[in-house]
Short mmCIF file of C-alpha atoms and ligand atoms in Angstrom, two decimals:
data_model
loop_
_atom_site.label_atom_id
_atom_site.label_comp_id
_atom_site.label_asym_id
_atom_site.label_seq_id
_atom_site.Cartn_x
_atom_site.Cartn_y
_atom_site.Cartn_z
CA MET Z 138 83.50 82.76 117.27
CA THR Z 139 79.84 83.44 116.46
CA ARG Z 140 78.84 86.62 114.66
CA GLN Z 141 77.29 89.49 116.61
CA ALA Z 142 73.82 90.78 115.62
CA SER Z 143 75.35 93.93 114.20
CA LEU Z 144 79.04 94.32 113.48
CA PRO Z 145 80.92 97.63 113.58
CA PRO Z 146 80.83 99.20 110.12
CA ILE Z 147 83.58 99.42 107.57
CA ALA Z 148 84.21 103.09 106.80
CA VAL Z 149 84.83 104.29 103.28
CA ILE Z 150 86.49 107.69 103.29
CA GLY Z 151 85.74 109.74 100.19
CA ALA Z 152 82.61 109.37 98.06
CA GLY Z 153 83.85 110.04 94.56
CA PHE Z 154 83.68 107.21 92.04
CA SER Z 155 86.18 105.08 94.00
CA GLY Z 156 84.50 105.43 97.39
CA THR Z 157 80.99 105.09 95.98
CA MET Z 158 81.86 101.90 94.13
CA ALA Z 159 83.80 100.52 97.10
CA ALA Z 160 80.72 101.10 99.27
CA LEU Z 161 78.32 99.49 96.77
CA GLN Z 162 80.59 96.50 96.23
CA LEU Z 163 81.10 96.11 100.01
CA LEU Z 164 77.33 95.97 100.51
CA GLU Z 165 77.30 92.99 98.14
CA ALA Z 166 80.36 91.25 99.55
CA LEU Z 167 80.00 91.74 103.32
CA PRO Z 168 77.61 89.77 105.52
CA PRO Z 169 74.18 91.42 105.95
CA GLU Z 170 74.89 92.35 109.58
CA GLN Z 171 77.90 94.49 108.60
CA PRO Z 172 77.04 98.11 107.75
CA VAL Z 173 79.09 100.48 105.59
CA LEU Z 174 79.76 104.10 106.55
CA LEU Z 175 80.42 106.30 103.52
CA CYS Z 176 82.07 109.62 104.47
CA GLU Z 177 82.27 112.64 102.16
CA ARG Z 178 83.48 116.12 103.02
CA GLY Z 179 82.16 117.80 99.85
CA GLY Z 180 78.69 119.05 99.05
CA SER Z 181 77.55 115.96 97.19
CA PHE Z 182 78.05 112.22 97.32
CA ALA Z 183 78.98 110.05 94.32
CA ARG Z 184 80.19 112.80 92.01
CA GLY Z 185 83.70 113.46 93.34
CA LEU Z 186 86.00 115.84 91.55
CA ALA Z 187 85.24 114.60 88.05
CA TYR Z 188 81.47 114.26 87.82
CA GLY Z 189 80.12 117.32 89.61
CA THR Z 190 80.43 119.71 86.67
CA GLY Z 191 77.30 121.21 85.13
CA ASN Z 192 79.11 122.34 81.96
CA PRO Z 193 77.87 120.20 79.01
CA ALA Z 194 81.21 120.82 77.24
CA HIS Z 195 82.94 118.84 79.99
CA LEU Z 196 82.59 115.46 78.30
CA LEU Z 197 83.69 112.08 79.60
CA ASN Z 198 87.11 111.18 78.25
CA VAL Z 199 86.04 107.56 77.90
CA ARG Z 200 83.35 106.28 75.50
CA ALA Z 201 79.96 105.71 77.13
CA ALA Z 202 80.26 102.06 76.08
CA ASN Z 203 83.19 101.64 78.48
CA MET Z 204 81.79 103.60 81.45
CA SER Z 205 79.67 100.98 83.23
CA ALA Z 206 80.25 101.17 86.97
CA PHE Z 207 80.25 97.36 87.18
CA PRO Z 208 82.83 95.01 85.65
CA ASP Z 209 80.28 92.21 85.27
CA ARG Z 210 77.61 94.37 83.58
CA PRO Z 211 79.38 96.12 80.69
CA GLY Z 212 76.22 97.69 79.24
CA HIS Z 213 74.96 99.10 82.53
CA PHE Z 214 75.73 102.81 81.88
CA GLU Z 215 74.37 102.68 78.32
CA GLU Z 216 71.15 101.09 79.61
CA TRP Z 217 70.84 103.90 82.17
CA LEU Z 218 71.48 106.44 79.39
CA SER Z 219 68.76 105.00 77.18
CA GLY Z 220 66.24 105.37 80.00
CA ALA Z 221 67.29 108.88 81.05
CA ASP Z 222 65.87 112.12 79.66
CA LEU Z 223 69.08 114.11 79.37
CA GLY Z 224 68.65 116.79 76.71
CA GLU Z 225 72.08 118.14 75.77
CA GLY Z 226 75.40 116.58 76.69
CA VAL Z 227 75.28 113.37 74.66
CA VAL Z 228 77.48 113.55 71.56
CA THR Z 229 77.78 110.76 69.02
CA THR Z 230 80.97 110.75 66.96
CA SER Z 231 82.70 108.27 64.64
CA ALA Z 232 84.81 107.32 67.67
CA GLY Z 233 81.77 106.50 69.82
CA THR Z 234 79.30 108.30 72.08
CA PHE Z 235 80.63 110.74 74.67
CA VAL Z 236 78.47 112.03 77.47
CA ALA Z 237 78.70 115.11 79.69
CA ARG Z 238 80.46 114.25 82.95
CA GLY Z 239 77.59 115.77 84.93
CA HIS Z 240 75.29 113.11 83.48
CA TYR Z 241 77.69 110.43 84.65
CA GLY Z 242 77.48 112.00 88.10
CA SER Z 243 73.67 111.60 87.91
CA TYR Z 244 74.14 107.91 87.03
CA LEU Z 245 76.35 107.39 90.08
CA THR Z 246 73.93 109.38 92.26
CA ASP Z 247 71.09 107.11 91.12
CA LEU Z 248 73.13 104.02 92.05
CA LEU Z 249 73.90 105.40 95.49
CA THR Z 250 70.34 106.57 96.10
CA ALA Z 251 69.03 103.11 95.25
CA ALA Z 252 71.44 101.58 97.79
CA VAL Z 253 70.45 104.02 100.54
CA THR Z 254 66.71 103.83 99.97
CA GLY Z 255 66.46 100.16 98.95
CA PRO Z 256 64.28 97.61 100.75
CA GLY Z 257 65.31 96.11 104.08
CA VAL Z 258 67.30 97.55 106.98
CA PRO Z 259 69.52 100.32 105.65
CA ARG Z 260 73.14 99.17 105.81
CA LEU Z 261 74.68 102.12 104.04
CA ARG Z 262 75.05 105.18 106.26
CA LEU Z 263 76.20 108.49 104.85
CA VAL Z 264 78.33 110.89 106.87
CA ASN Z 265 78.66 114.32 105.28
CA ASP Z 266 81.81 115.54 107.00
CA ALA Z 267 85.59 115.42 106.54
CA VAL Z 268 87.28 112.55 108.31
CA VAL Z 269 90.28 113.96 110.15
CA ASP Z 270 91.49 110.99 112.17
CA LEU Z 271 91.32 107.23 112.60
CA GLU Z 272 92.52 106.48 116.15
CA PRO Z 273 93.53 102.85 116.67
CA ARG Z 274 91.24 101.05 119.13
CA ALA Z 275 90.81 97.38 119.97
CA GLY Z 276 89.22 95.71 116.96
CA GLY Z 277 89.26 98.78 114.76
CA PHE Z 278 89.38 102.57 114.86
CA LEU Z 279 87.61 105.53 116.34
CA LEU Z 280 86.82 107.66 113.30
CA ARG Z 281 86.73 111.40 114.01
CA THR Z 282 85.29 114.04 111.73
CA GLU Z 283 86.05 117.73 111.45
CA GLY Z 284 82.57 118.51 112.75
CA GLY Z 285 83.17 116.50 115.94
CA GLN Z 286 81.38 113.22 115.13
CA THR Z 287 82.94 109.95 116.28
CA HIS Z 288 82.18 106.46 114.97
CA ARG Z 289 83.58 103.06 115.97
CA VAL Z 290 84.57 101.23 112.80
CA ALA Z 291 86.14 97.82 112.18
CA GLY Z 292 88.38 99.04 109.37
CA ALA Z 293 88.48 101.66 106.64
CA VAL Z 294 88.96 102.09 102.90
CA LEU Z 295 90.85 105.26 101.98
CA ALA Z 296 89.33 106.49 98.70
CA MET Z 297 90.22 110.15 98.94
CA GLY Z 298 91.16 110.83 95.33
CA ASN Z 299 94.26 112.58 94.03
CA LEU Z 300 96.69 114.35 96.31
CA ALA Z 301 96.34 118.10 95.86
CA SER Z 302 98.91 119.65 93.55
CA ALA Z 303 101.65 121.59 95.31
CA ALA Z 304 102.70 123.60 92.23
CA PRO Z 305 103.79 127.22 92.93
CA LYS Z 306 100.80 129.50 93.43
CA SER Z 307 100.12 133.19 93.04
CA ARG Z 308 97.61 135.44 94.80
CA HIS Z 309 95.92 135.35 91.41
CA SER Z 310 95.76 131.55 91.18
CA LEU Z 311 92.38 130.02 90.40
CA ASP Z 312 91.25 126.49 91.17
CA PRO Z 313 90.35 124.59 87.97
CA TRP Z 314 87.74 122.69 90.00
CA ALA Z 315 85.92 125.87 91.05
CA PRO Z 316 85.17 127.38 87.62
CA ASP Z 317 82.43 129.66 88.98
CA SER Z 318 85.25 131.96 90.13
CA PHE Z 319 86.30 132.35 86.46
CA GLY Z 320 83.23 134.56 86.02
CA ARG Z 321 84.99 137.31 88.03
CA LEU Z 322 87.81 137.63 85.48
CA HIS Z 323 88.26 140.61 83.21
CA PRO Z 324 86.95 139.28 79.88
CA HIS Z 325 90.06 140.18 77.85
CA ALA Z 326 93.20 140.27 80.04
CA PRO Z 327 95.42 137.20 79.46
CA VAL Z 328 95.29 134.05 81.55
CA LEU Z 329 98.03 131.45 82.05
CA ILE Z 330 97.16 127.76 82.45
CA VAL Z 331 100.01 125.66 83.79
CA GLY Z 332 99.58 122.15 82.38
CA THR Z 333 98.43 121.09 78.90
CA GLY Z 334 96.58 117.86 79.68
CA LEU Z 335 92.92 117.00 80.17
CA THR Z 336 92.49 119.49 83.02
CA MET Z 337 93.68 122.29 80.72
CA LEU Z 338 91.01 121.32 78.16
CA ASP Z 339 88.42 121.56 80.91
CA ALA Z 340 89.74 124.90 82.10
CA VAL Z 341 89.54 126.38 78.59
CA ALA Z 342 85.92 125.18 78.26
CA SER Z 343 85.11 126.66 81.69
CA LEU Z 344 86.75 130.00 80.88
CA ARG Z 345 84.78 130.33 77.64
CA ALA Z 346 81.54 129.23 79.34
CA GLN Z 347 82.06 132.01 81.91
CA GLY Z 348 82.37 134.65 79.18
CA PHE Z 349 86.15 134.97 79.08
CA THR Z 350 87.17 135.89 75.53
CA GLY Z 351 90.83 136.84 76.05
CA ALA Z 352 94.10 135.13 75.22
CA ILE Z 353 95.08 131.93 77.02
CA LEU Z 354 98.63 130.61 77.24
CA ALA Z 355 98.93 126.95 78.24
CA LEU Z 356 102.37 125.82 79.35
CA SER Z 357 103.89 122.44 80.18
CA ARG Z 358 107.37 120.93 80.09
CA ARG Z 359 106.79 119.32 76.71
CA GLY Z 360 103.73 121.18 75.47
CA LEU Z 361 101.98 117.92 74.57
CA LEU Z 362 98.22 117.90 74.08
CA PRO Z 363 96.04 114.83 74.75
CA ASN Z 364 95.24 112.83 71.64
CA ALA Z 365 91.62 112.37 70.63
CA HIS Z 366 89.82 109.05 70.50
CA ALA Z 367 89.57 107.48 67.06
CA PRO Z 368 87.12 104.84 65.85
CA ALA Z 369 87.73 101.78 68.01
CA ASP Z 370 90.25 99.41 66.46
CA LEU Z 371 90.68 96.08 68.16
CA TRP Z 372 94.18 94.67 68.52
CA PRO Z 373 95.08 91.53 70.50
CA MET Z 374 96.67 91.84 73.92
CA PRO Z 375 100.43 91.40 73.42
CA ASP Z 376 101.98 88.22 74.73
CA LEU Z 377 104.70 89.89 76.80
CA ARG Z 378 107.52 87.78 78.24
CA PRO Z 379 109.47 88.47 81.48
CA ALA Z 380 112.40 89.62 79.32
CA ASP Z 381 110.17 92.37 77.86
CA PHE Z 382 109.81 93.88 81.35
CA ALA Z 383 113.53 94.02 82.02
CA SER Z 384 113.96 97.47 80.53
CA LEU Z 385 111.81 100.29 79.25
CA ARG Z 386 113.85 100.44 76.08
CA ARG Z 387 112.96 96.84 75.32
CA LEU Z 388 109.31 97.31 76.21
CA LEU Z 389 109.05 100.40 74.07
CA ALA Z 390 110.67 98.62 71.13
CA ARG Z 391 108.12 95.83 71.53
CA ILE Z 392 105.18 98.27 71.60
CA ARG Z 393 106.55 100.18 68.61
CA SER Z 394 106.85 96.98 66.63
CA ASP Z 395 103.21 96.16 67.50
CA VAL Z 396 102.19 99.65 66.35
CA ALA Z 397 104.02 99.07 63.04
CA ARG Z 398 102.39 95.64 62.56
CA ALA Z 399 98.99 97.11 63.40
CA ALA Z 400 99.50 99.91 60.87
CA GLU Z 401 100.27 97.33 58.17
CA ARG Z 402 96.84 95.83 58.89
CA GLY Z 403 95.16 99.24 58.86
CA VAL Z 404 94.78 99.39 62.68
CA GLY Z 405 95.78 102.65 64.39
CA TRP Z 406 98.12 102.95 67.41
CA HIS Z 407 95.02 103.55 69.56
CA GLY Z 408 94.13 99.84 69.35
CA VAL Z 409 97.63 98.79 70.43
CA ILE Z 410 97.61 101.14 73.44
CA ASP Z 411 94.10 99.98 74.43
CA ALA Z 412 95.20 96.34 74.21
CA LEU Z 413 97.81 97.08 76.90
CA ARG Z 414 95.18 98.18 79.44
CA PRO Z 415 94.68 94.80 81.16
CA LEU Z 416 98.47 94.42 81.38
CA THR Z 417 99.40 97.87 82.64
CA ASP Z 418 99.54 96.94 86.32
CA THR Z 419 101.57 93.80 85.61
CA ILE Z 420 103.94 95.82 83.45
CA TRP Z 421 104.32 98.52 86.09
CA ARG Z 422 104.86 96.09 88.96
CA SER Z 423 107.33 94.05 86.90
CA LEU Z 424 109.55 96.96 85.88
CA PRO Z 425 112.66 97.29 88.04
CA PRO Z 426 112.48 100.48 90.23
CA ARG Z 427 115.23 102.10 88.14
CA GLU Z 428 113.09 101.62 85.03
CA GLN Z 429 109.95 102.88 86.82
CA ALA Z 430 111.90 106.04 87.67
CA ARG Z 431 112.99 106.41 84.03
CA PHE Z 432 109.38 106.01 82.92
CA GLN Z 433 108.37 108.87 85.19
CA ARG Z 434 111.19 111.14 84.10
CA HIS Z 435 110.98 110.60 80.37
CA LEU Z 436 107.96 108.65 79.17
CA ARG Z 437 105.05 109.54 81.40
CA PRO Z 438 103.85 112.62 79.46
CA PHE Z 439 103.93 110.62 76.22
CA TRP Z 440 102.09 107.69 77.83
CA ASP Z 441 99.46 110.04 79.28
CA VAL Z 442 98.59 111.71 75.97
CA HIS Z 443 98.23 108.33 74.26
CA ARG Z 444 96.52 106.40 77.07
CA HIS Z 445 94.23 109.14 78.46
CA ARG Z 446 92.64 110.46 75.32
CA THR Z 447 89.94 113.05 74.97
CA ALA Z 448 86.52 113.10 73.34
CA PRO Z 449 86.80 114.27 69.70
CA PRO Z 450 84.54 117.35 70.23
CA ALA Z 451 86.80 118.55 73.08
CA ALA Z 452 89.90 118.03 70.91
CA GLN Z 453 88.22 119.95 68.07
CA THR Z 454 87.40 122.87 70.37
CA ILE Z 455 91.06 123.10 71.36
CA ALA Z 456 92.22 122.82 67.73
CA ASP Z 457 89.83 125.68 66.81
CA GLU Z 458 91.07 127.81 69.72
CA ILE Z 459 94.66 127.32 68.57
CA ALA Z 460 93.79 127.96 64.92
CA ARG Z 461 92.18 131.33 65.70
CA GLY Z 462 95.08 132.33 67.97
CA ALA Z 463 93.00 132.49 71.14
CA LEU Z 464 94.95 129.67 72.80
CA THR Z 465 98.69 129.22 72.58
CA VAL Z 466 100.25 125.97 73.78
CA ARG Z 467 103.97 126.12 74.58
CA ALA Z 468 106.65 123.86 75.97
CA GLY Z 469 108.62 125.47 78.74
CA ARG Z 470 108.90 126.11 82.46
CA LEU Z 471 107.48 128.60 84.86
CA ILE Z 472 110.50 129.91 86.72
CA ALA Z 473 109.17 132.82 88.79
CA ILE Z 474 105.95 134.50 89.86
CA GLU Z 475 105.78 138.11 91.08
CA ASP Z 476 102.45 139.11 92.51
CA GLU Z 477 101.19 142.63 91.85
CA ALA Z 478 97.91 144.13 93.03
CA SER Z 479 95.83 143.23 90.01
CA GLN Z 480 98.02 140.77 88.11
CA ALA Z 481 100.87 138.30 88.34
CA VAL Z 482 104.04 138.80 86.34
CA VAL Z 483 105.36 135.37 85.43
CA THR Z 484 108.80 134.54 84.11
CA LEU Z 485 108.81 131.67 81.64
CA ARG Z 486 111.62 129.79 80.02
CA LEU Z 487 110.06 128.70 76.75
CA ARG Z 488 111.62 125.88 74.79
CA GLY Z 489 113.73 127.23 71.95
CA ALA Z 490 113.80 130.80 73.33
CA GLU Z 491 117.18 132.47 73.91
CA ARG Z 492 116.24 134.05 77.21
CA PRO Z 493 113.44 133.98 79.78
CA GLU Z 494 110.30 135.89 78.94
CA ARG Z 495 108.15 137.94 81.33
CA LEU Z 496 104.41 138.03 80.92
CA ALA Z 497 101.67 139.80 82.88
CA VAL Z 498 98.56 137.68 83.42
CA GLN Z 499 95.41 138.46 85.38
CA ALA Z 500 95.15 134.87 86.64
CA MET Z 501 96.95 131.53 86.71
CA ILE Z 502 95.18 128.19 86.67
CA ASP Z 503 97.05 125.18 88.01
CA ALA Z 504 96.23 122.30 85.69
CA THR Z 505 99.33 120.27 86.52
CA GLY Z 506 97.25 117.46 88.00
CA PHE Z 507 98.14 115.64 91.17
CA GLY Z 508 100.62 116.26 93.96
CA HIS Z 509 103.02 114.10 95.96
CA LEU Z 510 102.68 112.74 99.48
CA PRO Z 511 105.60 114.62 101.09
CA GLN Z 512 103.90 117.94 100.23
CA SER Z 513 100.42 116.86 101.29
CA ARG Z 514 98.88 118.78 104.18
CA ASP Z 515 95.79 116.56 104.36
CA PRO Z 516 95.13 116.18 108.11
CA LEU Z 517 93.96 112.56 107.94
CA LEU Z 518 96.92 111.44 105.86
CA ARG Z 519 99.37 113.34 108.08
CA ARG Z 520 97.98 111.64 111.22
CA LEU Z 521 97.99 108.19 109.63
CA LEU Z 522 101.59 108.74 108.48
CA ASP Z 523 102.64 110.02 111.91
CA ARG Z 524 101.22 106.90 113.56
CA GLY Z 525 102.89 104.60 111.04
CA LEU Z 526 99.51 103.20 109.95
CA VAL Z 527 100.37 104.01 106.34
CA ARG Z 528 103.61 104.80 104.55
CA PRO Z 529 104.45 106.57 101.30
CA GLY Z 530 104.21 104.46 98.16
CA PRO Z 531 106.81 104.33 95.40
CA PHE Z 532 108.10 107.79 94.40
CA GLY Z 533 105.84 109.46 96.99
CA LEU Z 534 102.98 109.33 94.46
CA GLY Z 535 100.52 107.98 97.01
CA LEU Z 536 100.40 105.33 99.71
CA ASP Z 537 102.02 101.93 99.78
CA ALA Z 538 99.76 98.89 99.56
CA GLY Z 539 100.03 95.16 99.00
CA VAL Z 540 98.44 93.27 96.11
CA ASP Z 541 95.43 92.89 98.47
CA TYR Z 542 95.02 96.73 98.60
CA ARG Z 543 95.96 96.65 102.33
CA ALA Z 544 97.94 99.69 103.45
CA VAL Z 545 101.51 98.83 104.37
CA ARG Z 546 102.42 100.12 107.84
CA THR Z 547 105.81 101.21 109.07
CA THR Z 548 107.47 99.21 111.82
CA ALA Z 549 106.16 101.81 114.29
CA GLY Z 550 102.52 101.33 113.24
CA GLU Z 551 100.56 99.46 115.91
CA GLY Z 552 96.97 98.63 116.80
CA GLY Z 553 93.71 99.42 115.07
CA GLY Z 554 92.00 97.51 112.31
CA PRO Z 555 92.85 97.01 108.68
CA LEU Z 556 93.14 99.90 106.22
CA TRP Z 557 92.67 99.44 102.50
CA ILE Z 558 93.39 101.89 99.69
CA LEU Z 559 91.51 102.48 96.43
CA GLY Z 560 91.79 104.93 93.56
CA PRO Z 561 94.47 107.51 92.75
CA LEU Z 562 96.19 107.11 96.15
CA LEU Z 563 97.44 103.79 94.75
CA ARG Z 564 99.34 105.50 91.94
CA GLY Z 565 102.89 104.28 92.25
CA VAL Z 566 101.75 100.83 93.39
CA LEU Z 567 99.39 100.30 90.46
CA TRP Z 568 100.14 102.67 87.60
CA GLU Z 569 96.60 102.88 86.17
CA CYS Z 570 94.21 103.41 89.07
CA THR Z 571 92.56 106.70 88.19
CA ALA Z 572 89.92 105.98 85.55
CA VAL Z 573 86.55 104.22 85.73
CA PRO Z 574 87.53 101.16 83.63
CA ASP Z 575 90.35 100.44 86.10
CA ILE Z 576 88.72 101.50 89.38
CA ARG Z 577 85.50 99.53 88.81
CA ASN Z 578 87.53 96.27 88.64
CA GLU Z 579 89.67 97.28 91.59
CA ALA Z 580 86.59 98.18 93.71
CA ALA Z 581 85.00 94.77 93.09
CA GLU Z 582 88.25 92.95 93.81
CA LEU Z 583 88.88 95.00 96.94
CA ALA Z 584 85.38 94.29 98.34
CA GLY Z 585 85.95 90.54 97.98
CA LEU Z 586 89.31 90.83 99.75
CA VAL Z 587 87.83 92.95 102.58
CA ALA Z 588 85.09 90.35 103.11
CA ALA Z 589 87.65 87.51 103.13
CA THR Z 590 89.87 89.34 105.65
CA LEU Z 591 86.98 90.04 108.02
CA ASP Z 592 85.73 86.49 107.65
CA ARG Z 593 89.15 85.11 108.58
CA ALA Z 594 89.35 87.49 111.57
CA ALA Z 595 85.86 86.41 112.75
CA ALA Z 596 86.79 82.74 112.45
CA ALA Z 597 90.08 83.16 114.35
C1 FAD D 804 88.20 116.45 85.55
C2 FAD D 804 88.32 114.97 85.49
C3 FAD D 804 87.72 114.29 84.48
C4 FAD D 804 87.78 112.91 84.42
N1 FAD D 804 87.14 112.26 83.43
C5 FAD D 804 87.15 110.91 83.41
C6 FAD D 804 86.43 110.18 82.42
O1 FAD D 804 85.82 110.74 81.56
N2 FAD D 804 86.45 108.83 82.47
C7 FAD D 804 87.16 108.16 83.43
O2 FAD D 804 87.15 106.94 83.42
N3 FAD D 804 87.86 108.82 84.36
C8 FAD D 804 87.87 110.17 84.37
N4 FAD D 804 88.57 110.84 85.32
C9 FAD D 804 89.34 110.08 86.28
C10 FAD D 804 88.69 110.13 87.64
O3 FAD D 804 89.73 110.47 88.51
C11 FAD D 804 88.07 108.84 88.06
O4 FAD D 804 87.11 108.47 87.10
C12 FAD D 804 87.35 108.91 89.39
O5 FAD D 804 86.39 109.92 89.33
C13 FAD D 804 88.25 109.07 90.58
O6 FAD D 804 87.42 109.08 91.70
P1 FAD D 804 87.94 109.09 93.17
O7 FAD D 804 86.76 108.78 93.99
O8 FAD D 804 89.11 108.20 93.31
O9 FAD D 804 88.48 110.55 93.41
P2 FAD D 804 87.67 111.91 93.58
O10 FAD D 804 86.68 112.09 92.52
O11 FAD D 804 88.70 112.98 93.75
O12 FAD D 804 86.88 111.71 94.93
C14 FAD D 804 87.49 111.69 96.19
C15 FAD D 804 86.47 112.20 97.18
O13 FAD D 804 86.98 112.06 98.49
C16 FAD D 804 86.56 113.16 99.27
N5 FAD D 804 87.48 113.25 100.41
C17 FAD D 804 88.82 113.41 100.38
N6 FAD D 804 89.33 113.40 101.62
C18 FAD D 804 88.28 113.23 102.47
C19 FAD D 804 88.18 113.14 103.87
N7 FAD D 804 89.25 113.22 104.67
N8 FAD D 804 86.96 112.97 104.41
C20 FAD D 804 85.84 112.87 103.62
N9 FAD D 804 85.89 112.97 102.27
C21 FAD D 804 87.10 113.13 101.70
C22 FAD D 804 86.64 114.32 98.31
O14 FAD D 804 85.82 115.39 98.72
C23 FAD D 804 86.16 113.68 97.01
O15 FAD D 804 84.77 113.82 96.82
C24 FAD D 804 88.51 112.21 85.39
C25 FAD D 804 89.15 112.92 86.41
C26 FAD D 804 89.05 114.28 86.47
C27 FAD D 804 89.73 115.00 87.60
#
């Protein structure tokens, strides 16, 4: 079959880091007559949830040296930084340089702007609307948006970010991603943050930036705080054997022995954990499902605080808050919420306490992170699930996909074009699919696979 003058576009749904990089990589990989439609429901393209903040205390959690958007150009972000006039928000520490996340959003915006305004016939089209449906049609889908637009597309990449958390809410709950609302708080009445990970660190910085001076209680099952980055120590990638993947116990013993050997050579555990990065997906996919479930139940919080570390200045801010008694971090569970007119009374079962404790707070901030597919009310996902065009991935953490990023359908799923998945919706299939150093590789690989699939279809 010969190629048409202009082929129907490939849609990319979601323009955070994943969708932006998928779109840019697709422009490189697809034939010049194939456009790309990048759809974003939020107010800005390229920034997503992570890189839209204007608070200079919201630093990247990854060193600038490892934040290039492109796997084949490792120094690309640092080169951009050296040419940008940024003022505040660039902090150099013994563990490396950490940059405000808003600056990283500007870097991504520059990349996208260059692709939209570059020479030649524009192939990248931006649609600023929420995609609410992909109706199967011959040779692809009819993409529908909330605002009533329709577009014929040959296939789509779902890059919609994390599933929204479904943790219990109160009338006094605040969204950690909308910190402007923190400015309405009484400056002294206590606030509860549920979750003690990286989102909690952000929420504390946002509360203080909005003039809140009162007490903050941060609660999570184990009360673990993210570790801070240390000066980079290189440690070789472990040579893991199939037997090492048979059980978590065995894998953990192997990692612990590497940590001990590293310590003998003056290398910190950070280097050993970093050396596992290229292997994480292989490890995750190789673990038997029973062991994957055990990882989630018991090890995940420990993995998260070692793998997803924070910038040293952010860790120091939290240490100072704790030292002056302004922030208390506790292990425990939230067991009930009673809403009153001007406050919520929460019942907590704190680890080590004899009986539950009741506490009145003016607001609760949900910093528990991501949700699960069964609780998701996202209209696009619900429709795709109803039609069998996608199915839940392992443990309901996201969607199921093959090693080629193609969404796995149910037996009932018929018609339409191919769907691919990128970013946090792959959690469960690929364990580490949420940070730039992972997504940039996955975006490049996915674009090559999309091009190969379309090429095969055109040749058939
Ligand atoms: C606060 C925070 C800080 C982080 N810091 C770092 C860091 O320092 N370094 C690092 O490597 N990683 C960091 N991460 C990890 C981060 O998740 C990834 O780097 C990356 O930003 C994920 O991008 P994404 O595009 O997959 O998701 P998102 O950023 O969530 O983007 C998804 C986009 O899809 C849009 N969307 C969803 N549904 C639809 C729809 N139906 N129609 C149209 N648009 C839709 C949303 O509006 C959103 O803009 C951080 C994450 C968070 C949340």
